[in-house]
PDB file of C-alpha atoms in Angstrom:
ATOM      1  CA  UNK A   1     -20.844  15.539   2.417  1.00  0.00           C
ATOM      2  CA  UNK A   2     -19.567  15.395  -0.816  1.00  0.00           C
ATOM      3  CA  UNK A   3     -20.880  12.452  -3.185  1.00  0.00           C
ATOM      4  CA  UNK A   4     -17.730  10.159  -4.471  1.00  0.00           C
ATOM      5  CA  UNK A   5     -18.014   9.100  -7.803  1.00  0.00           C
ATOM      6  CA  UNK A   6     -19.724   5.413  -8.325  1.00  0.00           C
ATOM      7  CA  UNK A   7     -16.208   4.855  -9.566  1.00  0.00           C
ATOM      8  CA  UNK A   8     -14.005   6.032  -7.453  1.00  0.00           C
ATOM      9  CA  UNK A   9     -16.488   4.410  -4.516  1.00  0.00           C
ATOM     10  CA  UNK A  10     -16.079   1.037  -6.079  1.00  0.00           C
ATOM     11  CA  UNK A  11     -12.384   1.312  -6.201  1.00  0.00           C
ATOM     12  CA  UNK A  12     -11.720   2.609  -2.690  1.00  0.00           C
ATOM     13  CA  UNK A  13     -14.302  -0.943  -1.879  1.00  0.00           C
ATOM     14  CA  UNK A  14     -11.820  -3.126  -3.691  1.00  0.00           C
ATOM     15  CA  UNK A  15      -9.145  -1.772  -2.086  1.00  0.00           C
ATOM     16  CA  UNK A  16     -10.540  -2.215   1.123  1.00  0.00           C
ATOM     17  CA  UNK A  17     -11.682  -6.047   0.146  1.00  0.00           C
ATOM     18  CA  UNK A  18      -8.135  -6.783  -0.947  1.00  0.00           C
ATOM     19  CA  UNK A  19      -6.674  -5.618   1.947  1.00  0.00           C
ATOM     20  CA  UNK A  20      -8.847  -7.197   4.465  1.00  0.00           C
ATOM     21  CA  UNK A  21      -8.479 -10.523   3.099  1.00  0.00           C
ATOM     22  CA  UNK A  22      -4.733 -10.341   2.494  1.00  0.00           C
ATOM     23  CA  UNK A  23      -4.618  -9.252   6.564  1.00  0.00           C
ATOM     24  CA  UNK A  24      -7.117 -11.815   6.884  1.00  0.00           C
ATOM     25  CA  UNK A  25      -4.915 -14.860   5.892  1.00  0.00           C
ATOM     26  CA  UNK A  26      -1.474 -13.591   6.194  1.00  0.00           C
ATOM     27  CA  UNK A  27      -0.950 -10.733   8.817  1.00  0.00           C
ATOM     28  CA  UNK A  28       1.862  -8.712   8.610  1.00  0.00           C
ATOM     29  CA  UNK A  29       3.010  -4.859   9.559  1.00  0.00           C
ATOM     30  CA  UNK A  30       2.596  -4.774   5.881  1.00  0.00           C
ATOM     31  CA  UNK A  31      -0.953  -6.290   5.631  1.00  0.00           C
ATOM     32  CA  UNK A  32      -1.599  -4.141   8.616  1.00  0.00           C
ATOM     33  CA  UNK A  33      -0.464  -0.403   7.110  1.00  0.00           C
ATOM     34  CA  UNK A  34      -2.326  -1.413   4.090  1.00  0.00           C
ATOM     35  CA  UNK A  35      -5.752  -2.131   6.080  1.00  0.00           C
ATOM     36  CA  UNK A  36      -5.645   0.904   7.991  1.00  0.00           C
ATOM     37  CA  UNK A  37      -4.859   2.852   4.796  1.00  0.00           C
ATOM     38  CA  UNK A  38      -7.516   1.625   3.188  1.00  0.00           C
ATOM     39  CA  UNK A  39      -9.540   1.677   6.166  1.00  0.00           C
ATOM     40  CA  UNK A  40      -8.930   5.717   6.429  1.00  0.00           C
ATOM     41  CA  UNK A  41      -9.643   5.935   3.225  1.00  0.00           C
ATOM     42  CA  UNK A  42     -12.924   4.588   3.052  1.00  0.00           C
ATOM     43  CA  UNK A  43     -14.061   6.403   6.347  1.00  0.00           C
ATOM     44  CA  UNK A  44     -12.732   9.489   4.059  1.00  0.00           C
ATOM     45  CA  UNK A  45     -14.898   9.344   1.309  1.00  0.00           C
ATOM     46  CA  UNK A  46     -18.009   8.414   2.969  1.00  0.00           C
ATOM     47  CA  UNK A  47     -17.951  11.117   5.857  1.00  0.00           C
ATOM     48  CA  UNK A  48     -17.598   8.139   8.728  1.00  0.00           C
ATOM     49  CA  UNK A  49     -15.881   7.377  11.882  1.00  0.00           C
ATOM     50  CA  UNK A  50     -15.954   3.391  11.839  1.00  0.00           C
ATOM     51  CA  UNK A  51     -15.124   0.904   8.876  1.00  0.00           C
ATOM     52  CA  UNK A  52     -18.504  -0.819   9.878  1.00  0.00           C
ATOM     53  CA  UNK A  53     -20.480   3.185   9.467  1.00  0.00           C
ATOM     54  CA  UNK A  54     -18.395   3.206   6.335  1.00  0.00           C
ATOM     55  CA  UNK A  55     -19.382   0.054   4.949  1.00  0.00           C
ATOM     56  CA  UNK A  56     -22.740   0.817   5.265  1.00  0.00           C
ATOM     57  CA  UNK A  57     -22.499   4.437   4.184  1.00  0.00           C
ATOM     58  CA  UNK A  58     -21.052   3.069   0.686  1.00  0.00           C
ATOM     59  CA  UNK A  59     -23.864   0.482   0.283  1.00  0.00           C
ATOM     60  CA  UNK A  60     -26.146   3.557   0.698  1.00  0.00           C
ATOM     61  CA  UNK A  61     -24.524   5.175  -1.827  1.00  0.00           C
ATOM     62  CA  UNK A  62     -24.313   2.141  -3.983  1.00  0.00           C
ATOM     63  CA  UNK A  63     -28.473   1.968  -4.076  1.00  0.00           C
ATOM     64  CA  UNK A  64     -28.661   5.777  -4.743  1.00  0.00           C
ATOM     65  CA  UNK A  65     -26.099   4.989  -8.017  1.00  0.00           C
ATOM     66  CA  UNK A  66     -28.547   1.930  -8.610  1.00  0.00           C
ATOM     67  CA  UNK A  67     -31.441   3.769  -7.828  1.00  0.00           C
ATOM     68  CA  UNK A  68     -30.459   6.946 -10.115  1.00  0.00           C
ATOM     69  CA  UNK A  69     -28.913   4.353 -13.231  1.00  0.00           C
ATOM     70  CA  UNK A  70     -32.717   2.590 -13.048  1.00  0.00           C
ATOM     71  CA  UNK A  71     -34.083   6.273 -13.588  1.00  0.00           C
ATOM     72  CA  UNK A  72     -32.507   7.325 -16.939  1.00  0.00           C
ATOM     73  CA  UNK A  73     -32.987   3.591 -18.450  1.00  0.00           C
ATOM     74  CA  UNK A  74     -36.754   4.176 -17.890  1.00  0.00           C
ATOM     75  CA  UNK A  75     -36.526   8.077 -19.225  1.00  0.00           C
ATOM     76  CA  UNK A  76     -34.443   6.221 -22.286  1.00  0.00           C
ATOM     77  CA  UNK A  77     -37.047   3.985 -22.479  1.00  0.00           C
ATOM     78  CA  UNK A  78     -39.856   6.823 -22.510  1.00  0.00           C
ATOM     79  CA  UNK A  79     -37.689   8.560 -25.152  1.00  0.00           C
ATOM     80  CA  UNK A  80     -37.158   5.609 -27.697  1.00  0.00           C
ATOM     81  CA  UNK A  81     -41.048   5.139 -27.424  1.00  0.00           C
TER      82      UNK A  81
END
């Protein structure tokens, strides 16, 4: 699989949150298209079958952005030293 930019990750997330809550409290074949876009998209850019794999998948991905951010402040650290 591809890795999505920490960007583009976080954007396809929002999306996602928006359009789950706006189905949430207001359904509509609107609401509904917008989910399942969103939905496909997500499942899309993390390589998974299930909005639930998906979710997960992305808060993977979100610790190895963490996890790889923590890195270079420490070798910025080292550097300024």
């Amino acid at each position: 699989m591809i890795m999505p930019a920490e960007k583009e990750l976080r954007a396809v997330l929002a999306r996602f949150a928006q359009a789950r809550i706006e189905h949430d409290v207001l359904p509509t074949g609107r609401t509904s298209r917008a989910l399942e876009d969103a939905t496909y998209t997500l499942c899309v850019i993390t390589g998974s079958r299930t909005a639930e794999q998906a979710l997960r998948a992305a808060d993977a991905l979100l610790d190895q952005y963490t996890a790889g951010h923590a890195g270079l402040r420490r070798e910025d650290e080292t550097l300024a030293a």
